[in-house]
Amino acid sequence: MNAKTDAVLATLEADQEAAQARLMDWLRIPSVSAQPAHAADCRAAGEWVLAQLTALGFTGSLRETAGHPVVVAHHPGPPSDRQSAEGRGAVNRPAKDAGPHLLFYGHYDVQPPDPLELWTSPPFQPTIVEGPNGPQVRARGAVDDKGQVMMWIEALRAWHAVTGSIPVRCTVLIEGEEEIGSPSLDPFLAANAAELKADVAVISDTGMWDVNTPALSTRLRGLVYTQIDLTCASRDLHSGMYGGLALNPLNLLTRVLGQLHDENGVIQIPDFYEDVIDPSPAQKAEWAGLGFSPEKFLGEIGLTQGIGEANRAPLERLWSRPTADLNGLWGGYTGDGSKTVIASQAHAKLSFRLVPGQDPAKVVAGLHAFLAARLPEDAKVAVQVFGASPAIEVPADSPWIGQARAALAEEYGRPAVLIGCGGSIPVVESMRRLLGLDALLMGFGLTDDQVHSPNEKFDLVCFRHGARSHARLLGRLSA
Amino acid sequence: MNAKTDAVLATLEADQEAAQARLMDWLRIPSVSAQPAHAADCRAAGEWVLAQLTALGFTGSLRETAGHPVVVAHHPGPPSDRQSAEGRGAVNRPAKDAGPHLLFYGHYDVQPPDPLELWTSPPFQPTIVEGPNGPQVRARGAVDDKGQVMMWIEALRAWHAVTGSIPVRCTVLIEGEEEIGSPSLDPFLAANAAELKADVAVISDTGMWDVNTPALSTRLRGLVYTQIDLTCASRDLHSGMYGGLALNPLNLLTRVLGQLHDENGVIQIPDFYEDVIDPSPAQKAEWAGLGFSPEKFLGEIGLTQGIGEANRAPLERLWSRPTADLNGLWGGYTGDGSKTVIASQAHAKLSFRLVPGQDPAKVVAGLHAFLAARLPEDAKVAVQVFGASPAIEVPADSPWIGQARAALAEEYGRPAVLIGCGGSIPVVESMRRLLGLDALLMGFGLTDDQVHSPNEKFDLVCFRHGARSHARLLGRLSA
């Protein structure tokens, strides 16, 4: 197998310019999922990538949803020796010994490019420019997610060129609504769970630690997102007539939510930390060795000091500790100047980032208890829950992590680090919940890629190593 | 003088129906100061009331401002005996022994009548309807302030009918912008301070204790109104990427403002209570005797329990204790559903009702100190001050209060109570500051008058007693 992988890598090297040209073709399609005017472009971007796959022997189609279509394509992997000897194709029929069945996930849609005036070249005219790490391609979607999808498609293409097939059985799912919250994805996964069954999901939509240090994201925080609506008096009141005697829901809201953390940054929701699973000492040691600089991380956003639990390392606070952040707050008079009103209602959006072990339902229950213990009888409270998903952890000792780590180490000449991700990636949770799949998050983005911002770019050195890493991983998994 | 007053009261009784008709004429003019389409109506309402005054021997005019005009009219009071004997008029020249010089204040503008569909008769077609206290006139402006202005004009008219003049020297100032915050009043008072000089201001724009208990408002709380703008990171952040390490201004704002009061309702601004002048024991005893029911007061707005300083009587909390009320709160995402953002900024409108003794500037300084002691270095705060006026107290032993109390006691057969007012009446503070005048707040509104609401009304029994009380007061002051 080493010999085959070497040939595949050589093919990738020889094919680099053509691979860049293909990526740029895809980037020229303005597949902005949020804008109805671009619906046809979204479909075109899906058809474009489907054609790439069918050229490699995949069978697939655009599958309709309530929104933009989903690309689904299947490949049975290499024909078995016997089938091969008999000269029969094996399309859509898996070979018995073809190794694991991978589900590649990606998305063909992109964020709106606005504000256009901040782009130094048009967002849908991909442009190669020179950056600190060499040439980079600048365009909307360069790294999120077209560039990262094309890495594994190029790896599959190179394997196909060398072997006439692809080395393992693959299903591909490329959606067109990731940038608008994937409203059609869960129903689609649920309706097609049997067809989409695989052994592991492979996703390239995350980042490296830095340009020289490959990474696998093995921890994603979960999310409970709530809205708290507080009602006191039956109508808005004059603050002169009533002030001093009438309960003010804005004062009350600040009083109650001001107690969310104690002076050490510890969240005061009852039983909040009870089930938290701490990362292993080895994991913590690995994070400690990353040389993370909170000064640099916070300095870029105008802050000098980290908040949170003083006895936890900064990276732990981002990756393995839960949070309670107010995302919105409103009530009373918010216009210019003054209005002497005591409002009837006050509102807050309050979300919790969860870590492995925490049960979203228990956090919601804890929030109810926290509020009930602090609200007087005259305050009526309603809690809406807009999302509740647990954290995700792929065990460091899973065979998928092991193979991916080895492939990355071969490519980069140094170990891949297992990192966390402070945010959630909803598709990962959906795939676990609806398909029973773990996800291998092997991404090649860099922190300066301007994701969702003007001048989004993808370093070609990342594109190249990413495709090579995927080619190596495919080789290892088929061995 | 008693004989004259008796004749005046008899004239008022005989003239009642005509007085009601005059009030209804004025109420038919839709002088909505907030709506530019009603600018001509505002002027017409000013001209209408000016004509009432000139018919009584006043000399006056509509005075232009940047907004709606101000009605100013003067009457020198009764001719001296000698002048009278010589048959010479005394217009614009005060008689030497004509008693005090009163400045009557009122306003001819009204609130917008919206929502119209909640009116049971058109707001500018005044209608007499039967209420629990007998007939009442229903119209926008019925009590606020046209009905209350017409009480003292009718009293002056009756005096004029009986004596051929009015009993004391009077200046009248009726503005047309009270319902929009009197933007032109302070400049007008400052520019015409010499002309408007008098001994005391007489204002009927407040209420009685109840329909049988006359009241003088002797304490008005002051107001400091601020906006607090808090800035943390230099841009909005993703709550997954940054949550747990980046300072969240909404969390911080609730944490800081949640400490405005301690658990006993005591405001924590440094030195906040230091200069507070407590009402006299006699005053407190009078208030305690009023039989105020917090259950009823709060029950009408859907609350069951008063907040504030537990060791202070409810009326004290409304009339003689300062407050700290949030009037508005906003920041982050306030739309439907969820957005996982850590905002860069958070905002609050925070106002303080002040009581006699408190210096507004010292309260603002205390707020700065309160915030500075609780904000970390990474939080930048700006405090805007939209208004800062001290509380007003007219001493219970002032001769004006004494005369008004006596007049009211004669009319109602029971003592008038000296009450507080939780709100501010800006013109009272302006007259003190710019003209050096105390105000005699003798008002005849009731709590169910629907001021600023649909179906505003004025009980005719209040209108009648109000005019009679003003007639008695004029008699006493000219004695």
PDB file of N, CA and C in Angstrom, chain A residues 350-417:
ATOM      1  N   LEU A 350     -29.906  33.966  26.839  1.00  0.00           N
ATOM      2  CA  LEU A 350     -28.842  33.414  27.680  1.00  0.00           C
ATOM      3  C   LEU A 350     -28.483  32.040  27.137  1.00  0.00           C
ATOM      4  N   SER A 351     -27.214  31.846  26.814  1.00  0.00           N
ATOM      5  CA  SER A 351     -26.822  30.537  26.301  1.00  0.00           C
ATOM      6  C   SER A 351     -25.685  29.950  27.118  1.00  0.00           C
ATOM      7  N   PHE A 352     -25.652  28.651  27.096  1.00  0.00           N
ATOM      8  CA  PHE A 352     -24.638  27.887  27.819  1.00  0.00           C
ATOM      9  C   PHE A 352     -23.881  27.040  26.809  1.00  0.00           C
ATOM     10  N   ARG A 353     -22.563  27.138  26.825  1.00  0.00           N
ATOM     11  CA  ARG A 353     -21.743  26.182  26.083  1.00  0.00           C
ATOM     12  C   ARG A 353     -21.506  24.998  27.008  1.00  0.00           C
ATOM     13  N   LEU A 354     -21.786  23.820  26.515  1.00  0.00           N
ATOM     14  CA  LEU A 354     -21.688  22.632  27.362  1.00  0.00           C
ATOM     15  C   LEU A 354     -20.452  21.813  27.000  1.00  0.00           C
ATOM     16  N   VAL A 355     -19.984  21.051  27.959  1.00  0.00           N
ATOM     17  CA  VAL A 355     -18.822  20.196  27.717  1.00  0.00           C
ATOM     18  C   VAL A 355     -19.232  18.750  27.965  1.00  0.00           C
ATOM     19  N   PRO A 356     -18.373  17.799  27.553  1.00  0.00           N
ATOM     20  CA  PRO A 356     -18.765  16.383  27.675  1.00  0.00           C
ATOM     21  C   PRO A 356     -19.207  16.037  29.094  1.00  0.00           C
ATOM     22  N   GLY A 357     -20.270  15.274  29.157  1.00  0.00           N
ATOM     23  CA  GLY A 357     -20.837  14.852  30.433  1.00  0.00           C
ATOM     24  C   GLY A 357     -22.105  15.613  30.764  1.00  0.00           C
ATOM     25  N   GLN A 358     -22.188  16.878  30.385  1.00  0.00           N
ATOM     26  CA  GLN A 358     -23.358  17.688  30.746  1.00  0.00           C
ATOM     27  C   GLN A 358     -24.577  17.314  29.901  1.00  0.00           C
ATOM     28  N   ASP A 359     -25.696  17.224  30.589  1.00  0.00           N
ATOM     29  CA  ASP A 359     -26.966  16.894  29.942  1.00  0.00           C
ATOM     30  C   ASP A 359     -27.739  18.195  29.701  1.00  0.00           C
ATOM     31  N   PRO A 360     -28.013  18.529  28.447  1.00  0.00           N
ATOM     32  CA  PRO A 360     -28.711  19.791  28.169  1.00  0.00           C
ATOM     33  C   PRO A 360     -30.007  19.945  28.963  1.00  0.00           C
ATOM     34  N   ALA A 361     -30.777  18.866  29.095  1.00  0.00           N
ATOM     35  CA  ALA A 361     -32.053  18.958  29.818  1.00  0.00           C
ATOM     36  C   ALA A 361     -31.818  19.324  31.278  1.00  0.00           C
ATOM     37  N   LYS A 362     -30.751  18.797  31.837  1.00  0.00           N
ATOM     38  CA  LYS A 362     -30.442  19.091  33.231  1.00  0.00           C
ATOM     39  C   LYS A 362     -30.017  20.556  33.393  1.00  0.00           C
ATOM     40  N   VAL A 363     -29.337  21.087  32.405  1.00  0.00           N
ATOM     41  CA  VAL A 363     -28.943  22.499  32.454  1.00  0.00           C
ATOM     42  C   VAL A 363     -30.184  23.388  32.393  1.00  0.00           C
ATOM     43  N   VAL A 364     -31.125  23.034  31.534  1.00  0.00           N
ATOM     44  CA  VAL A 364     -32.369  23.808  31.450  1.00  0.00           C
ATOM     45  C   VAL A 364     -33.111  23.748  32.791  1.00  0.00           C
ATOM     46  N   ALA A 365     -33.165  22.572  33.365  1.00  0.00           N
ATOM     47  CA  ALA A 365     -33.829  22.429  34.673  1.00  0.00           C
ATOM     48  C   ALA A 365     -33.106  23.254  35.729  1.00  0.00           C
ATOM     49  N   GLY A 366     -31.784  23.253  35.667  1.00  0.00           N
ATOM     50  CA  GLY A 366     -31.005  24.039  36.618  1.00  0.00           C
ATOM     51  C   GLY A 366     -31.269  25.529  36.467  1.00  0.00           C
ATOM     52  N   LEU A 367     -31.422  25.972  35.224  1.00  0.00           N
ATOM     53  CA  LEU A 367     -31.733  27.381  34.988  1.00  0.00           C
ATOM     54  C   LEU A 367     -33.078  27.744  35.606  1.00  0.00           C
ATOM     55  N   HIS A 368     -34.067  26.878  35.407  1.00  0.00           N
ATOM     56  CA  HIS A 368     -35.371  27.122  36.032  1.00  0.00           C
ATOM     57  C   HIS A 368     -35.226  27.254  37.551  1.00  0.00           C
ATOM     58  N   ALA A 369     -34.477  26.359  38.149  1.00  0.00           N
ATOM     59  CA  ALA A 369     -34.308  26.391  39.607  1.00  0.00           C
ATOM     60  C   ALA A 369     -33.566  27.654  40.042  1.00  0.00           C
ATOM     61  N   PHE A 370     -32.544  28.020  39.279  1.00  0.00           N
ATOM     62  CA  PHE A 370     -31.769  29.234  39.578  1.00  0.00           C
ATOM     63  C   PHE A 370     -32.678  30.462  39.580  1.00  0.00           C
ATOM     64  N   LEU A 371     -33.531  30.549  38.576  1.00  0.00           N
ATOM     65  CA  LEU A 371     -34.433  31.701  38.476  1.00  0.00           C
ATOM     66  C   LEU A 371     -35.475  31.662  39.592  1.00  0.00           C
ATOM     67  N   ALA A 372     -36.070  30.498  39.801  1.00  0.00           N
ATOM     68  CA  ALA A 372     -37.137  30.381  40.798  1.00  0.00           C
ATOM     69  C   ALA A 372     -36.639  30.785  42.181  1.00  0.00           C
ATOM     70  N   ALA A 373     -35.391  30.463  42.473  1.00  0.00           N
ATOM     71  CA  ALA A 373     -34.843  30.759  43.802  1.00  0.00           C
ATOM     72  C   ALA A 373     -34.607  32.253  43.993  1.00  0.00           C
ATOM     73  N   ARG A 374     -34.595  33.018  42.903  1.00  0.00           N
ATOM     74  CA  ARG A 374     -34.226  34.428  42.995  1.00  0.00           C
ATOM     75  C   ARG A 374     -35.333  35.394  42.610  1.00  0.00           C
ATOM     76  N   LEU A 375     -36.438  34.896  42.113  1.00  0.00           N
ATOM     77  CA  LEU A 375     -37.502  35.787  41.662  1.00  0.00           C
ATOM     78  C   LEU A 375     -38.606  35.883  42.704  1.00  0.00           C
ATOM     79  N   PRO A 376     -39.064  37.111  42.965  1.00  0.00           N
ATOM     80  CA  PRO A 376     -40.187  37.255  43.895  1.00  0.00           C
ATOM     81  C   PRO A 376     -41.482  36.796  43.219  1.00  0.00           C
ATOM     82  N   GLU A 377     -42.478  36.643  44.057  1.00  0.00           N
ATOM     83  CA  GLU A 377     -43.766  36.146  43.586  1.00  0.00           C
ATOM     84  C   GLU A 377     -44.351  36.996  42.462  1.00  0.00           C
ATOM     85  N   ASP A 378     -44.136  38.305  42.515  1.00  0.00           N
ATOM     86  CA  ASP A 378     -44.749  39.197  41.528  1.00  0.00           C
ATOM     87  C   ASP A 378     -44.099  39.115  40.151  1.00  0.00           C
ATOM     88  N   ALA A 379     -43.006  38.407  40.042  1.00  0.00           N
ATOM     89  CA  ALA A 379     -42.337  38.297  38.739  1.00  0.00           C
ATOM     90  C   ALA A 379     -42.739  36.994  38.073  1.00  0.00           C
ATOM     91  N   LYS A 380     -43.313  37.127  36.888  1.00  0.00           N
ATOM     92  CA  LYS A 380     -43.655  35.941  36.111  1.00  0.00           C
ATOM     93  C   LYS A 380     -42.538  35.714  35.100  1.00  0.00           C
ATOM     94  N   VAL A 381     -42.068  34.495  35.013  1.00  0.00           N
ATOM     95  CA  VAL A 381     -40.954  34.224  34.110  1.00  0.00           C
ATOM     96  C   VAL A 381     -41.341  33.120  33.137  1.00  0.00           C
ATOM     97  N   ALA A 382     -40.903  33.283  31.887  1.00  0.00           N
ATOM     98  CA  ALA A 382     -41.046  32.229  30.889  1.00  0.00           C
ATOM     99  C   ALA A 382     -39.663  31.979  30.309  1.00  0.00           C
ATOM    100  N   VAL A 383     -39.328  30.716  30.148  1.00  0.00           N
ATOM    101  CA  VAL A 383     -38.041  30.356  29.564  1.00  0.00           C
ATOM    102  C   VAL A 383     -38.305  29.599  28.264  1.00  0.00           C
ATOM    103  N   GLN A 384     -37.862  30.188  27.161  1.00  0.00           N
ATOM    104  CA  GLN A 384     -37.943  29.501  25.874  1.00  0.00           C
ATOM    105  C   GLN A 384     -36.584  28.844  25.601  1.00  0.00           C
ATOM    106  N   VAL A 385     -36.606  27.648  25.038  1.00  0.00           N
ATOM    107  CA  VAL A 385     -35.360  26.956  24.705  1.00  0.00           C
ATOM    108  C   VAL A 385     -35.270  26.848  23.187  1.00  0.00           C
ATOM    109  N   PHE A 386     -34.263  27.490  22.609  1.00  0.00           N
ATOM    110  CA  PHE A 386     -34.134  27.500  21.143  1.00  0.00           C
ATOM    111  C   PHE A 386     -33.163  26.445  20.630  1.00  0.00           C
ATOM    112  N   GLY A 387     -32.484  25.775  21.542  1.00  0.00           N
ATOM    113  CA  GLY A 387     -31.549  24.764  21.085  1.00  0.00           C
ATOM    114  C   GLY A 387     -30.935  24.113  22.294  1.00  0.00           C
ATOM    115  N   ALA A 388     -30.746  22.823  22.238  1.00  0.00           N
ATOM    116  CA  ALA A 388     -30.166  22.094  23.364  1.00  0.00           C
ATOM    117  C   ALA A 388     -29.445  20.881  22.805  1.00  0.00           C
ATOM    118  N   SER A 389     -28.135  21.002  22.656  1.00  0.00           N
ATOM    119  CA  SER A 389     -27.375  19.864  22.132  1.00  0.00           C
ATOM    120  C   SER A 389     -26.159  19.625  23.017  1.00  0.00           C
ATOM    121  N   PRO A 390     -25.864  18.367  23.253  1.00  0.00           N
ATOM    122  CA  PRO A 390     -24.744  18.050  24.142  1.00  0.00           C
ATOM    123  C   PRO A 390     -23.407  18.298  23.459  1.00  0.00           C
ATOM    124  N   ALA A 391     -22.364  18.331  24.244  1.00  0.00           N
ATOM    125  CA  ALA A 391     -21.016  18.420  23.698  1.00  0.00           C
ATOM    126  C   ALA A 391     -20.668  17.112  22.995  1.00  0.00           C
ATOM    127  N   ILE A 392     -19.648  17.179  22.157  1.00  0.00           N
ATOM    128  CA  ILE A 392     -19.194  16.005  21.412  1.00  0.00           C
ATOM    129  C   ILE A 392     -17.743  15.756  21.809  1.00  0.00           C
ATOM    130  N   GLU A 393     -17.425  14.512  22.069  1.00  0.00           N
ATOM    131  CA  GLU A 393     -16.019  14.172  22.254  1.00  0.00           C
ATOM    132  C   GLU A 393     -15.725  12.887  21.501  1.00  0.00           C
ATOM    133  N   VAL A 394     -14.738  12.951  20.627  1.00  0.00           N
ATOM    134  CA  VAL A 394     -14.275  11.723  19.982  1.00  0.00           C
ATOM    135  C   VAL A 394     -13.100  11.229  20.810  1.00  0.00           C
ATOM    136  N   PRO A 395     -13.196  10.020  21.358  1.00  0.00           N
ATOM    137  CA  PRO A 395     -12.126   9.545  22.245  1.00  0.00           C
ATOM    138  C   PRO A 395     -10.774   9.543  21.528  1.00  0.00           C
ATOM    139  N   ALA A 396      -9.781  10.002  22.247  1.00  0.00           N
ATOM    140  CA  ALA A 396      -8.437  10.108  21.657  1.00  0.00           C
ATOM    141  C   ALA A 396      -7.912   8.755  21.219  1.00  0.00           C
ATOM    142  N   ASP A 397      -8.442   7.689  21.818  1.00  0.00           N
ATOM    143  CA  ASP A 397      -7.927   6.369  21.453  1.00  0.00           C
ATOM    144  C   ASP A 397      -8.786   5.665  20.402  1.00  0.00           C
ATOM    145  N   SER A 398      -9.691   6.405  19.737  1.00  0.00           N
ATOM    146  CA  SER A 398     -10.485   5.762  18.680  1.00  0.00           C
ATOM    147  C   SER A 398      -9.558   5.427  17.520  1.00  0.00           C
ATOM    148  N   PRO A 399      -9.843   4.326  16.805  1.00  0.00           N
ATOM    149  CA  PRO A 399      -8.963   3.957  15.679  1.00  0.00           C
ATOM    150  C   PRO A 399      -8.950   5.031  14.591  1.00  0.00           C
ATOM    151  N   TRP A 400     -10.059   5.735  14.403  1.00  0.00           N
ATOM    152  CA  TRP A 400     -10.094   6.777  13.373  1.00  0.00           C
ATOM    153  C   TRP A 400      -9.121   7.899  13.709  1.00  0.00           C
ATOM    154  N   ILE A 401      -9.129   8.286  14.976  1.00  0.00           N
ATOM    155  CA  ILE A 401      -8.198   9.329  15.408  1.00  0.00           C
ATOM    156  C   ILE A 401      -6.765   8.827  15.218  1.00  0.00           C
ATOM    157  N   GLY A 402      -6.548   7.590  15.588  1.00  0.00           N
ATOM    158  CA  GLY A 402      -5.201   7.034  15.456  1.00  0.00           C
ATOM    159  C   GLY A 402      -4.709   7.072  14.020  1.00  0.00           C
ATOM    160  N   GLN A 403      -5.553   6.645  13.083  1.00  0.00           N
ATOM    161  CA  GLN A 403      -5.142   6.632  11.673  1.00  0.00           C
ATOM    162  C   GLN A 403      -4.946   8.055  11.139  1.00  0.00           C
ATOM    163  N   ALA A 404      -5.833   8.936  11.516  1.00  0.00           N
ATOM    164  CA  ALA A 404      -5.722  10.303  11.017  1.00  0.00           C
ATOM    165  C   ALA A 404      -4.476  10.982  11.578  1.00  0.00           C
ATOM    166  N   ARG A 405      -4.231  10.731  12.854  1.00  0.00           N
ATOM    167  CA  ARG A 405      -3.027  11.292  13.477  1.00  0.00           C
ATOM    168  C   ARG A 405      -1.771  10.813  12.772  1.00  0.00           C
ATOM    169  N   ALA A 406      -1.764   9.527  12.449  1.00  0.00           N
ATOM    170  CA  ALA A 406      -0.584   8.966  11.787  1.00  0.00           C
ATOM    171  C   ALA A 406      -0.416   9.566  10.387  1.00  0.00           C
ATOM    172  N   ALA A 407      -1.532   9.699   9.668  1.00  0.00           N
ATOM    173  CA  ALA A 407      -1.450  10.264   8.315  1.00  0.00           C
ATOM    174  C   ALA A 407      -0.922  11.691   8.371  1.00  0.00           C
ATOM    175  N   LEU A 408      -1.405  12.457   9.323  1.00  0.00           N
ATOM    176  CA  LEU A 408      -0.970  13.855   9.454  1.00  0.00           C
ATOM    177  C   LEU A 408       0.495  13.928   9.869  1.00  0.00           C
ATOM    178  N   ALA A 409       0.896  13.033  10.757  1.00  0.00           N
ATOM    179  CA  ALA A 409       2.292  13.042  11.202  1.00  0.00           C
ATOM    180  C   ALA A 409       3.222  12.724  10.031  1.00  0.00           C
ATOM    181  N   GLU A 410       2.814  11.772   9.195  1.00  0.00           N
ATOM    182  CA  GLU A 410       3.621  11.449   8.007  1.00  0.00           C
ATOM    183  C   GLU A 410       3.747  12.663   7.093  1.00  0.00           C
ATOM    184  N   GLU A 411       2.633  13.378   6.927  1.00  0.00           N
ATOM    185  CA  GLU A 411       2.635  14.485   5.978  1.00  0.00           C
ATOM    186  C   GLU A 411       3.427  15.684   6.511  1.00  0.00           C
ATOM    187  N   TYR A 412       3.250  15.974   7.783  1.00  0.00           N
ATOM    188  CA  TYR A 412       3.839  17.204   8.334  1.00  0.00           C
ATOM    189  C   TYR A 412       5.160  16.980   9.056  1.00  0.00           C
ATOM    190  N   GLY A 413       5.489  15.708   9.297  1.00  0.00           N
ATOM    191  CA  GLY A 413       6.738  15.449   9.989  1.00  0.00           C
ATOM    192  C   GLY A 413       6.685  15.823  11.458  1.00  0.00           C
ATOM    193  N   ARG A 414       5.499  16.029  11.975  1.00  0.00           N
ATOM    194  CA  ARG A 414       5.343  16.304  13.411  1.00  0.00           C
ATOM    195  C   ARG A 414       3.955  15.836  13.809  1.00  0.00           C
ATOM    196  N   PRO A 415       3.773  15.572  15.104  1.00  0.00           N
ATOM    197  CA  PRO A 415       2.482  15.004  15.520  1.00  0.00           C
ATOM    198  C   PRO A 415       1.341  16.003  15.320  1.00  0.00           C
ATOM    199  N   ALA A 416       0.199  15.450  14.992  1.00  0.00           N
ATOM    200  CA  ALA A 416      -1.005  16.275  14.988  1.00  0.00           C
ATOM    201  C   ALA A 416      -1.462  16.460  16.422  1.00  0.00           C
ATOM    202  N   VAL A 417      -1.968  17.625  16.731  1.00  0.00           N
ATOM    203  CA  VAL A 417      -2.471  17.840  18.088  1.00  0.00           C
ATOM    204  C   VAL A 417      -3.990  17.653  18.099  1.00  0.00           C
TER     205      VAL A 417
END
